[in-house]
PDB file of C-alpha atoms in Angstrom:
ATOM      1  CA  MET A   1      47.640  40.991   7.514  1.00 50.00           C
ATOM      2  CA  ALA A   2      47.532  38.235  10.146  1.00 49.00           C
ATOM      3  CA  HIS A   3      44.342  39.713  11.582  1.00 49.00           C
ATOM      4  CA  THR A   4      42.715  39.701   8.131  1.00 52.00           C
ATOM      5  CA  GLN A   5      43.754  36.098   7.526  1.00 49.00           C
ATOM      6  CA  ASN A   6      42.392  34.982  10.923  1.00 48.00           C
ATOM      7  CA  HIS A   7      39.099  36.754  10.281  1.00 51.00           C
ATOM      8  CA  GLY A   8      38.800  35.064   6.889  1.00 49.00           C
ATOM      9  CA  MET A   9      39.571  31.667   8.356  1.00 50.00           C
ATOM     10  CA  ARG A  10      36.897  32.141  11.011  1.00 50.00           C
ATOM     11  CA  ARG A  11      34.375  33.004   8.292  1.00 54.00           C
ATOM     12  CA  VAL A  12      35.270  29.769   6.505  1.00 52.00           C
ATOM     13  CA  LEU A  13      34.911  27.776   9.715  1.00 50.00           C
ATOM     14  CA  ARG A  14      31.544  29.381  10.425  1.00 52.00           C
ATOM     15  CA  ARG A  15      30.232  27.799   7.233  1.00 57.00           C
ATOM     16  CA  GLU A  16      31.233  24.388   8.621  1.00 55.00           C
ATOM     17  CA  ILE A  17      29.069  24.770  11.732  1.00 57.00           C
ATOM     18  CA  ALA A  18      25.561  23.305  11.750  1.00 60.00           C
ATOM     19  CA  GLY A  19      22.999  25.105  13.888  1.00 85.00           C
ATOM     20  CA  THR A  20      19.603  24.409  15.430  1.00 91.00           C
ATOM     21  CA  ILE A  21      16.754  26.809  16.139  1.00 92.00           C
ATOM     22  CA  GLY A  22      14.111  25.918  18.713  1.00 93.00           C
ATOM     23  CA  LEU A  23      10.778  27.066  17.288  1.00 94.00           C
ATOM     24  CA  LEU A  24       7.599  27.969  19.194  1.00 95.00           C
ATOM     25  CA  THR A  25       5.068  26.873  16.614  1.00 93.00           C
ATOM     26  CA  ASP A  26       1.807  27.951  18.233  1.00 91.00           C
ATOM     27  CA  GLU A  27       0.412  30.922  20.104  1.00 93.00           C
ATOM     28  CA  GLN A  28      -0.116  29.052  23.369  1.00 94.00           C
ATOM     29  CA  ASP A  29       3.514  27.954  23.633  1.00 95.00           C
ATOM     30  CA  PHE A  30       4.616  31.455  22.705  1.00 96.00           C
ATOM     31  CA  ARG A  31       2.520  32.976  25.511  1.00 95.00           C
ATOM     32  CA  ALA A  32       4.024  30.501  27.970  1.00 96.00           C
ATOM     33  CA  MET A  33       7.526  31.747  27.139  1.00 96.00           C
ATOM     34  CA  ARG A  34       6.567  35.387  27.573  1.00 94.00           C
ATOM     35  CA  ARG A  35       6.608  34.935  31.346  1.00 94.00           C
ATOM     36  CA  TYR A  36      10.401  35.005  31.121  1.00 95.00           C
ATOM     37  CA  ARG A  37      11.779  38.541  31.264  1.00 95.00           C
ATOM     38  CA  THR A  38      14.682  37.693  28.937  1.00 95.00           C
ATOM     39  CA  PHE A  39      12.382  36.401  26.186  1.00 94.00           C
ATOM     40  CA  ALA A  40      12.405  39.410  23.907  1.00 89.00           C
ATOM     41  CA  PHE A  41       9.307  38.930  21.754  1.00 93.00           C
ATOM     42  CA  ASP A  42       5.752  40.011  22.554  1.00 90.00           C
ATOM     43  CA  ASP A  43       3.968  39.099  19.298  1.00 93.00           C
ATOM     44  CA  HIS A  44       3.907  35.590  17.824  1.00 95.00           C
ATOM     45  CA  THR A  45       3.481  36.703  14.214  1.00 93.00           C
ATOM     46  CA  THR A  46       6.467  39.038  14.453  1.00 94.00           C
ATOM     47  CA  TYR A  47       8.459  36.271  16.123  1.00 94.00           C
ATOM     48  CA  LEU A  48       7.748  33.855  13.262  1.00 94.00           C
ATOM     49  CA  GLN A  49       8.674  36.501  10.690  1.00 93.00           C
ATOM     50  CA  GLN A  50      11.991  37.121  12.431  1.00 93.00           C
ATOM     51  CA  VAL A  51      12.743  33.393  12.644  1.00 94.00           C
ATOM     52  CA  GLU A  52      12.059  32.984   8.926  1.00 93.00           C
ATOM     53  CA  ALA A  53      14.284  35.966   8.106  1.00 93.00           C
ATOM     54  CA  LEU A  54      17.077  34.476  10.214  1.00 91.00           C
ATOM     55  CA  LEU A  55      16.740  31.086   8.526  1.00 92.00           C
ATOM     56  CA  LYS A  56      16.977  32.707   5.104  1.00 92.00           C
ATOM     57  CA  THR A  57      20.057  34.678   6.163  1.00 89.00           C
ATOM     58  CA  LEU A  58      21.813  31.592   7.497  1.00 87.00           C
ATOM     59  CA  ALA A  59      20.980  29.665   4.313  1.00 88.00           C
ATOM     60  CA  ALA A  60      22.275  32.507   2.154  1.00 86.00           C
ATOM     61  CA  GLN A  61      25.570  32.360   4.061  1.00 81.00           C
ATOM     62  CA  GLY A  62      25.899  28.678   3.212  1.00 80.00           C
ATOM     63  CA  GLY A  63      25.024  27.390   6.665  1.00 79.00           C
ATOM     64  CA  HIS A  64      23.005  24.271   7.484  1.00 86.00           C
ATOM     65  CA  THR A  65      20.227  24.778  10.017  1.00 90.00           C
ATOM     66  CA  THR A  66      17.740  22.373  11.536  1.00 92.00           C
ATOM     67  CA  VAL A  67      14.541  23.450  13.258  1.00 94.00           C
ATOM     68  CA  ALA A  68      13.371  21.783  16.474  1.00 94.00           C
ATOM     69  CA  LEU A  69      10.023  21.975  18.250  1.00 93.00           C
ATOM     70  CA  PHE A  70      10.496  24.032  21.439  1.00 94.00           C
ATOM     71  CA  ASP A  71       8.095  22.904  24.171  1.00 94.00           C
ATOM     72  CA  PRO A  72       7.892  25.307  27.170  1.00 95.00           C
ATOM     73  CA  GLU A  73       6.828  22.561  29.609  1.00 95.00           C
ATOM     74  CA  GLU A  74       9.739  20.323  28.605  1.00 94.00           C
ATOM     75  CA  TYR A  75      12.017  23.343  28.860  1.00 96.00           C
ATOM     76  CA  ALA A  76      10.897  24.072  32.432  1.00 96.00           C
ATOM     77  CA  GLU A  77      11.425  20.411  33.381  1.00 96.00           C
ATOM     78  CA  PHE A  78      14.871  20.436  31.756  1.00 96.00           C
ATOM     79  CA  CYS A  79      15.908  23.511  33.737  1.00 96.00           C
ATOM     80  CA  ALA A  80      14.592  22.065  37.008  1.00 96.00           C
ATOM     81  CA  GLU A  81      16.398  18.743  36.468  1.00 95.00           C
ATOM     82  CA  SER A  82      19.634  20.455  35.389  1.00 95.00           C
ATOM     83  CA  GLY A  83      19.599  23.129  38.093  1.00 95.00           C
ATOM     84  CA  LEU A  84      19.475  25.914  35.498  1.00 95.00           C
ATOM     85  CA  GLU A  85      17.855  29.313  35.769  1.00 96.00           C
ATOM     86  CA  PRO A  86      15.132  29.210  33.088  1.00 95.00           C
ATOM     87  CA  ASP A  87      14.999  32.963  32.555  1.00 95.00           C
ATOM     88  CA  THR A  88      18.271  33.186  30.623  1.00 95.00           C
ATOM     89  CA  PRO A  89      19.173  32.872  26.924  1.00 94.00           C
ATOM     90  CA  VAL A  90      22.005  30.491  27.852  1.00 95.00           C
ATOM     91  CA  SER A  91      19.547  27.990  29.366  1.00 96.00           C
ATOM     92  CA  ARG A  92      17.343  28.177  26.293  1.00 95.00           C
ATOM     93  CA  THR A  93      20.401  27.562  24.130  1.00 93.00           C
ATOM     94  CA  ARG A  94      21.388  24.491  26.149  1.00 94.00           C
ATOM     95  CA  PHE A  95      17.870  23.098  25.889  1.00 95.00           C
ATOM     96  CA  THR A  96      17.860  23.677  22.128  1.00 94.00           C
ATOM     97  CA  ALA A  97      21.188  21.861  21.875  1.00 92.00           C
ATOM     98  CA  ARG A  98      19.632  18.854  23.596  1.00 93.00           C
ATOM     99  CA  LEU A  99      16.677  19.004  21.210  1.00 91.00           C
ATOM    100  CA  ALA A 100      19.117  18.855  18.311  1.00 88.00           C
ATOM    101  CA  ALA A 101      20.418  15.533  19.634  1.00 87.00           C
ATOM    102  CA  THR A 102      17.266  13.904  20.978  1.00 86.00           C
ATOM    103  CA  GLY A 103      14.161  15.741  19.784  1.00 85.00           C
ATOM    104  CA  PRO A 104      12.201  15.914  16.531  1.00 87.00           C
ATOM    105  CA  THR A 105      13.939  18.163  14.002  1.00 91.00           C
ATOM    106  CA  ILE A 106      13.690  18.917  10.296  1.00 92.00           C
ATOM    107  CA  PRO A 107      16.284  20.592   8.068  1.00 92.00           C
ATOM    108  CA  TYR A 108      15.643  24.048   6.668  1.00 92.00           C
ATOM    109  CA  ASP A 109      15.921  23.837   2.885  1.00 91.00           C
ATOM    110  CA  GLY A 110      14.458  27.225   2.004  1.00 90.00           C
ATOM    111  CA  GLN A 111      10.825  26.189   2.410  1.00 91.00           C
ATOM    112  CA  PRO A 112       8.383  28.874   3.642  1.00 92.00           C
ATOM    113  CA  LEU A 113       7.559  28.805   7.334  1.00 92.00           C
ATOM    114  CA  ASP A 114       3.893  27.991   6.704  1.00 90.00           C
ATOM    115  CA  GLN A 115       5.132  24.734   5.170  1.00 92.00           C
ATOM    116  CA  LEU A 116       7.916  24.102   7.665  1.00 93.00           C
ATOM    117  CA  VAL A 117       5.719  24.468  10.776  1.00 92.00           C
ATOM    118  CA  PRO A 118       3.168  21.724   9.925  1.00 92.00           C
ATOM    119  CA  ASP A 119       5.992  19.440   8.797  1.00 91.00           C
ATOM    120  CA  LEU A 120       7.728  19.982  12.134  1.00 92.00           C
ATOM    121  CA  VAL A 121       4.525  19.329  14.080  1.00 91.00           C
ATOM    122  CA  ASP A 122       3.921  16.144  12.058  1.00 90.00           C
ATOM    123  CA  GLU A 123       7.468  15.004  12.838  1.00 89.00           C
ATOM    124  CA  ALA A 124       6.876  15.622  16.548  1.00 89.00           C
ATOM    125  CA  VAL A 125       3.615  13.645  16.443  1.00 89.00           C
ATOM    126  CA  ARG A 126       5.342  10.749  14.665  1.00 89.00           C
ATOM    127  CA  ARG A 127       8.137  10.737  17.231  1.00 89.00           C
ATOM    128  CA  ALA A 128       5.669  10.809  20.141  1.00 90.00           C
ATOM    129  CA  THR A 129       3.622   8.000  18.574  1.00 91.00           C
ATOM    130  CA  TRP A 130       6.708   5.832  18.131  1.00 91.00           C
ATOM    131  CA  GLU A 131       7.928   6.471  21.687  1.00 90.00           C
ATOM    132  CA  TYR A 132       4.487   5.700  23.133  1.00 91.00           C
ATOM    133  CA  ALA A 133       4.101   2.494  21.116  1.00 92.00           C
ATOM    134  CA  THR A 134       7.637   1.413  22.023  1.00 92.00           C
ATOM    135  CA  THR A 135       6.945   1.942  25.717  1.00 92.00           C
ATOM    136  CA  LEU A 136       3.739  -0.095  25.586  1.00 90.00           C
ATOM    137  CA  LEU A 137       5.464  -2.926  23.711  1.00 91.00           C
ATOM    138  CA  ALA A 138       8.236  -3.078  26.301  1.00 90.00           C
ATOM    139  CA  ARG A 139       5.706  -3.304  29.136  1.00 91.00           C
ATOM    140  CA  ILE A 140       3.816  -6.316  27.779  1.00 89.00           C
ATOM    141  CA  GLY A 141       6.385  -8.823  28.997  1.00 87.00           C
ATOM    142  CA  THR A 142       6.699 -12.494  28.157  1.00 85.00           C
ATOM    143  CA  CYS A 143       4.220 -15.150  27.073  1.00 78.00           C
ATOM    144  CA  ALA A 144       2.980 -17.209  30.024  1.00 73.00           C
ATOM    145  CA  THR A 145       2.964 -20.330  27.848  1.00 80.00           C
ATOM    146  CA  CYS A 146       6.313 -20.244  26.044  1.00 79.00           C
ATOM    147  CA  GLY A 147       8.253 -17.483  27.792  1.00 77.00           C
ATOM    148  CA  GLU A 148       8.834 -15.578  24.544  1.00 87.00           C
ATOM    149  CA  ASP A 149       9.091 -11.786  24.696  1.00 87.00           C
ATOM    150  CA  ILE A 150       5.733 -10.760  23.199  1.00 90.00           C
ATOM    151  CA  GLY A 151       6.826  -7.282  22.152  1.00 91.00           C
ATOM    152  CA  ARG A 152       9.922  -8.525  20.353  1.00 92.00           C
ATOM    153  CA  ALA A 153       8.053 -11.369  18.645  1.00 93.00           C
ATOM    154  CA  SER A 154       5.310  -8.976  17.545  1.00 94.00           C
ATOM    155  CA  PHE A 155       7.893  -6.596  16.091  1.00 94.00           C
ATOM    156  CA  VAL A 156       9.450  -9.438  14.090  1.00 94.00           C
ATOM    157  CA  ARG A 157       6.005 -10.402  12.820  1.00 95.00           C
ATOM    158  CA  ALA A 158       5.158  -6.788  11.931  1.00 95.00           C
ATOM    159  CA  THR A 159       8.418  -6.456  10.012  1.00 94.00           C
ATOM    160  CA  HIS A 160       7.589  -9.576   8.016  1.00 94.00           C
ATOM    161  CA  LEU A 161       4.064  -8.364   7.211  1.00 95.00           C
ATOM    162  CA  LEU A 162       5.252  -4.935   6.139  1.00 94.00           C
ATOM    163  CA  THR A 163       7.817  -6.519   3.827  1.00 92.00           C
ATOM    164  CA  ARG A 164       5.137  -8.669   2.201  1.00 93.00           C
ATOM    165  CA  VAL A 165       2.760  -5.707   1.779  1.00 93.00           C
ATOM    166  CA  VAL A 166       5.419  -3.580   0.082  1.00 91.00           C
ATOM    167  CA  ASP A 167       6.791  -6.423  -2.043  1.00 90.00           C
ATOM    168  CA  THR A 168       3.370  -7.247  -3.507  1.00 90.00           C
ATOM    169  CA  ALA A 169       2.483  -3.626  -4.343  1.00 90.00           C
ATOM    170  CA  SER A 170       2.516  -2.360  -7.911  1.00 87.00           C
ATOM    171  CA  PRO A 171       5.455  -0.225  -9.079  1.00 87.00           C
ATOM    172  CA  GLY A 172       5.122   3.496  -8.434  1.00 89.00           C
ATOM    173  CA  ASP A 173       4.603   5.692  -5.388  1.00 91.00           C
ATOM    174  CA  LEU A 174       3.256   3.994  -2.269  1.00 93.00           C
ATOM    175  CA  HIS A 175       1.360   5.556   0.617  1.00 93.00           C
ATOM    176  CA  LEU A 176       0.606   3.165   3.458  1.00 94.00           C
ATOM    177  CA  VAL A 177      -1.349   4.008   6.628  1.00 93.00           C
ATOM    178  CA  CYS A 178      -1.653   1.850   9.756  1.00 94.00           C
ATOM    179  CA  SER A 179      -4.165   2.705  12.487  1.00 92.00           C
ATOM    180  CA  VAL A 180      -4.375   0.907  15.835  1.00 93.00           C
ATOM    181  CA  SER A 181      -7.219   1.534  18.269  1.00 90.00           C
ATOM    182  CA  THR A 182      -5.716   1.944  21.723  1.00 83.00           C
ATOM    183  CA  VAL A 183      -6.932   3.601  24.914  1.00 75.00           C
ATOM    184  CA  PRO A 184      -7.233   6.553  25.054  1.00 79.00           C
ATOM    185  CA  ASP A 185      -6.198   7.407  21.483  1.00 80.00           C
ATOM    186  CA  THR A 186      -5.936   5.788  18.088  1.00 87.00           C
ATOM    187  CA  LEU A 187      -2.319   5.551  16.956  1.00 91.00           C
ATOM    188  CA  VAL A 188      -1.616   6.269  13.298  1.00 91.00           C
ATOM    189  CA  ALA A 189       1.601   5.633  11.360  1.00 93.00           C
ATOM    190  CA  VAL A 190       2.328   6.571   7.765  1.00 93.00           C
ATOM    191  CA  LEU A 191       4.905   5.151   5.371  1.00 92.00           C
ATOM    192  CA  ARG A 192       5.710   6.592   1.935  1.00 91.00           C
ATOM    193  CA  THR A 193       8.019   5.566  -0.848  1.00 88.00           C
ATOM    194  CA  GLU A 194       8.420   7.184  -4.248  1.00 84.00           C
ATOM    195  CA  GLY A 195       9.331   5.672  -7.585  1.00 75.00           C
ATOM    196  CA  ARG A 196       9.308   2.061  -6.456  1.00 75.00           C
ATOM    197  CA  THR A 197      10.233  -0.312  -9.284  1.00 72.00           C
ATOM    198  CA  GLU A 198       9.500  -4.007  -9.537  1.00 67.00           C
ATOM    199  CA  GLY A 199      11.208  -5.811  -6.675  1.00 61.00           C
ATOM    200  CA  THR A 200      12.779  -2.712  -5.110  1.00 64.00           C
ATOM    201  CA  ALA A 201      11.590  -0.307  -2.418  1.00 67.00           C
ATOM    202  CA  HIS A 202      13.653   2.389  -0.758  1.00 77.00           C
ATOM    203  CA  LEU A 203      11.906   3.053   2.540  1.00 82.00           C
ATOM    204  CA  ASP A 204      12.714   5.871   4.908  1.00 82.00           C
ATOM    205  CA  GLU A 205      14.276   4.097   7.885  1.00 86.00           C
ATOM    206  CA  SER A 206      12.611   6.316  10.507  1.00 85.00           C
ATOM    207  CA  GLU A 207       9.170   6.009   8.942  1.00 89.00           C
ATOM    208  CA  ALA A 208       9.575   2.256   8.531  1.00 91.00           C
ATOM    209  CA  LEU A 209      10.606   1.866  12.180  1.00 92.00           C
ATOM    210  CA  GLU A 210       7.664   3.927  13.410  1.00 93.00           C
ATOM    211  CA  PHE A 211       5.234   2.076  11.161  1.00 94.00           C
ATOM    212  CA  THR A 212       6.512  -1.352  12.199  1.00 95.00           C
ATOM    213  CA  THR A 213       6.350  -0.434  15.894  1.00 95.00           C
ATOM    214  CA  VAL A 214       2.718   0.698  15.671  1.00 95.00           C
ATOM    215  CA  LEU A 215       1.746  -2.429  13.719  1.00 96.00           C
ATOM    216  CA  ALA A 216       3.601  -4.572  16.265  1.00 95.00           C
ATOM    217  CA  LEU A 217       1.593  -2.961  19.060  1.00 94.00           C
ATOM    218  CA  GLY A 218      -1.614  -3.932  17.272  1.00 94.00           C
ATOM    219  CA  ILE A 219      -0.363  -7.515  16.979  1.00 94.00           C
ATOM    220  CA  ALA A 220       0.835  -7.754  20.587  1.00 93.00           C
ATOM    221  CA  THR A 221      -2.306  -6.259  22.152  1.00 91.00           C
ATOM    222  CA  ARG A 222      -4.791  -7.779  19.685  1.00 91.00           C
ATOM    223  CA  SER A 223      -6.215  -4.295  19.173  1.00 91.00           C
ATOM    224  CA  ALA A 224      -8.421  -3.327  16.268  1.00 91.00           C
ATOM    225  CA  CYS A 225      -5.932  -2.524  13.526  1.00 93.00           C
ATOM    226  CA  GLY A 226      -6.167  -1.722   9.849  1.00 92.00           C
ATOM    227  CA  LEU A 227      -3.787  -1.031   6.956  1.00 94.00           C
ATOM    228  CA  VAL A 228      -4.683   0.967   3.861  1.00 93.00           C
ATOM    229  CA  MET A 229      -2.388   1.219   0.834  1.00 93.00           C
ATOM    230  CA  ARG A 230      -2.559   3.703  -2.034  1.00 93.00           C
ATOM    231  CA  THR A 231      -0.442   3.157  -5.134  1.00 92.00           C
ATOM    232  CA  THR A 232       0.202   5.844  -7.743  1.00 92.00           C
ATOM    233  CA  ALA A 233       1.954   5.432 -11.086  1.00 89.00           C
ATOM    234  CA  PRO A 234       2.025   7.486 -14.296  1.00 89.00           C
ATOM    235  CA  GLY A 235      -0.606   6.558 -16.827  1.00 86.00           C
ATOM    236  CA  THR A 236      -2.614   4.390 -14.428  1.00 89.00           C
ATOM    237  CA  THR A 237      -5.506   4.862 -12.052  1.00 91.00           C
ATOM    238  CA  ASP A 238      -4.604   5.167  -8.389  1.00 92.00           C
ATOM    239  CA  ARG A 239      -5.410   1.955  -6.516  1.00 93.00           C
ATOM    240  CA  VAL A 240      -6.532   1.867  -2.873  1.00 93.00           C
ATOM    241  CA  TYR A 241      -6.844  -1.372  -0.896  1.00 95.00           C
ATOM    242  CA  GLY A 242      -6.335  -2.642   2.616  1.00 94.00           C
ATOM    243  CA  TRP A 243      -6.389  -5.262   5.324  1.00 96.00           C
ATOM    244  CA  ARG A 244      -7.564  -5.754   8.884  1.00 94.00           C
ATOM    245  CA  LEU A 245      -5.368  -7.430  11.457  1.00 94.00           C
ATOM    246  CA  ARG A 246      -6.746 -10.680  12.805  1.00 92.00           C
ATOM    247  CA  GLY A 247      -4.790 -13.139  14.940  1.00 84.00           C
ATOM    248  CA  GLY A 248      -1.468 -11.859  13.710  1.00 88.00           C
ATOM    249  CA  ASP A 249      -2.502 -12.179  10.053  1.00 92.00           C
ATOM    250  CA  LEU A 250      -3.613  -9.542   7.570  1.00 94.00           C
ATOM    251  CA  GLU A 251      -7.119 -10.281   6.329  1.00 94.00           C
ATOM    252  CA  PRO A 252      -8.071  -8.596   3.016  1.00 95.00           C
ATOM    253  CA  LEU A 253     -10.773  -5.946   3.075  1.00 94.00           C
ATOM    254  CA  THR A 254     -13.469  -5.940   0.421  1.00 94.00           C
ATOM    255  CA  ALA A 255     -13.603  -3.056  -2.040  1.00 91.00           C
ATOM    256  CA  GLY A 256     -16.615  -1.678  -0.163  1.00 89.00           C
ATOM    257  CA  GLU A 257     -14.823  -1.860   3.183  1.00 89.00           C
ATOM    258  CA  VAL A 258     -11.814  -0.086   1.705  1.00 88.00           C
ATOM    259  CA  PHE A 259     -14.071   2.629   0.323  1.00 85.00           C
ATOM    260  CA  ASP A 260     -15.665   3.122   3.755  1.00 83.00           C
ATOM    261  CA  ALA A 261     -12.294   3.174   5.513  1.00 78.00           C
ATOM    262  CA  TYR A 262     -10.654   5.568   3.065  1.00 76.00           C
ATOM    263  CA  CYS A 263     -13.595   7.946   2.962  1.00 76.00           C
ATOM    264  CA  THR A 264     -14.000   8.282   6.738  1.00 73.00           C
ATOM    265  CA  ASP A 265     -12.035  10.778   8.815  1.00 70.00           C
ATOM    266  CA  ILE A 266     -10.051   8.791  11.414  1.00 63.00           C
ATOM    267  CA  GLU A 267     -10.386  11.370  14.186  1.00 64.00           C
ATOM    268  CA  SER A 268     -13.949  12.669  13.736  1.00 67.00           C
ATOM    269  CA  GLY A 269     -15.608   9.702  12.049  1.00 66.00           C
ATOM    270  CA  ASP A 270     -17.164  12.051   9.479  1.00 75.00           C
ATOM    271  CA  LEU A 271     -17.532  10.971   5.866  1.00 74.00           C
ATOM    272  CA  VAL A 272     -15.032  12.382   3.385  1.00 77.00           C
ATOM    273  CA  SER A 273     -15.974  12.826  -0.268  1.00 78.00           C
ATOM    274  CA  PRO A 274     -14.426  10.083  -2.426  1.00 75.00           C
ATOM    275  CA  GLU A 275     -11.942  11.083  -5.096  1.00 78.00           C
ATOM    276  CA  SER A 276     -12.783  10.610  -8.722  1.00 80.00           C
ATOM    277  CA  GLY A 277     -10.579   8.346 -10.811  1.00 80.00           C
ATOM    278  CA  VAL A 278      -9.559   6.155  -7.861  1.00 89.00           C
ATOM    279  CA  ASP A 279     -10.001   2.390  -7.920  1.00 91.00           C
ATOM    280  CA  TYR A 280     -11.057   1.029  -4.508  1.00 91.00           C
ATOM    281  CA  CYS A 281     -10.223  -2.656  -4.804  1.00 92.00           C
ATOM    282  CA  VAL A 282      -9.159  -5.847  -3.042  1.00 93.00           C
ATOM    283  CA  PRO A 283      -5.447  -6.167  -2.181  1.00 94.00           C
ATOM    284  CA  PRO A 284      -2.988  -8.476  -3.898  1.00 92.00           C
ATOM    285  CA  ASP A 285      -2.501 -11.893  -2.349  1.00 90.00           C
ATOM    286  CA  LEU A 286       0.256 -11.867   0.264  1.00 89.00           C
ATOM    287  CA  GLY A 287       0.733 -15.602  -0.225  1.00 79.00           C
ATOM    288  CA  ASP A 288       1.518 -18.163   2.434  1.00 65.00           C
ATOM    289  CA  GLU A 289       4.420 -15.982   3.604  1.00 54.00           C
ATOM    290  CA  GLY A 290       1.876 -13.447   4.837  1.00 51.00           C
ATOM    291  CA  LYS A 291       0.203 -16.011   7.125  1.00 57.00           C
ATOM    292  CA  ARG A 292       1.239 -16.758  10.640  1.00 54.00           C
ATOM    293  CA  THR A 293       2.894 -20.041  11.423  1.00 45.00           C
ATOM    294  CA  GLY A 294       3.906 -21.484  14.766  1.00 45.00           C
ATOM    295  CA  HIS A 295       2.832 -20.375  18.239  1.00 48.00           C
ATOM    296  CA  THR A 296       0.143 -17.706  18.619  1.00 49.00           C
ATOM    297  CA  HIS A 297       0.176 -15.595  21.765  1.00 56.00           C
TER     298      HIS A 297
END
């Protein structure tokens, strides 16, 4: 009887444990892991099918599982720094545990793997963009004229501008994109909010932080930077408008400039067919609160 009770209690406790699975999302990373003798899989498609089956099983048992992006190069570095033998399941487990605490992860909520994988990759790209922008901001240093920390001041300014942009938007769903031209790549941040009502906006804290950091980098480095907003509400035409960053201020784009920006692929520069039923227009006035005052770096 005691054995049965203990077994039942352990089953209950197992449902209280959250787990993380490190996922090899692409074929190249999968091939890199095949050099380890203890890595049991030899086909990426089969591997993904088995991962999805495991996720479904864990969910059916009432468990909570997050999925992390497993990078073979980072894994090798982790093992070298930690003095671990990389060709063991235990080392892979320890690396996955670190990913759960520090890396990009998304919860498994029953979504198919072909939806989960791109979401996980997008999360990893957002995290890398934020970390890169944060590093560059920290390296800028202080203003030679006033001694103010340029990165910190730019972040404060970016926070203020983002608040004004969101506050002046129409009620409904918002989709805001910020792109900053840096060397060697253009950094892009996206911010979404659903069901915004007049005077209220519930922003995802992580997205807002990433967005503000990228915008702050554009302010601090005086890089070419643009913001494009799309608003969606029931019974109304979607509205698309935007601004360019100039001297720490947001300068409104004309309807034609917004059309060109929205209908051009950021990475390739190719034209994208415009959507029907979309109003490309000038943005609402941000007011005097959207204009810079005081010292300009």
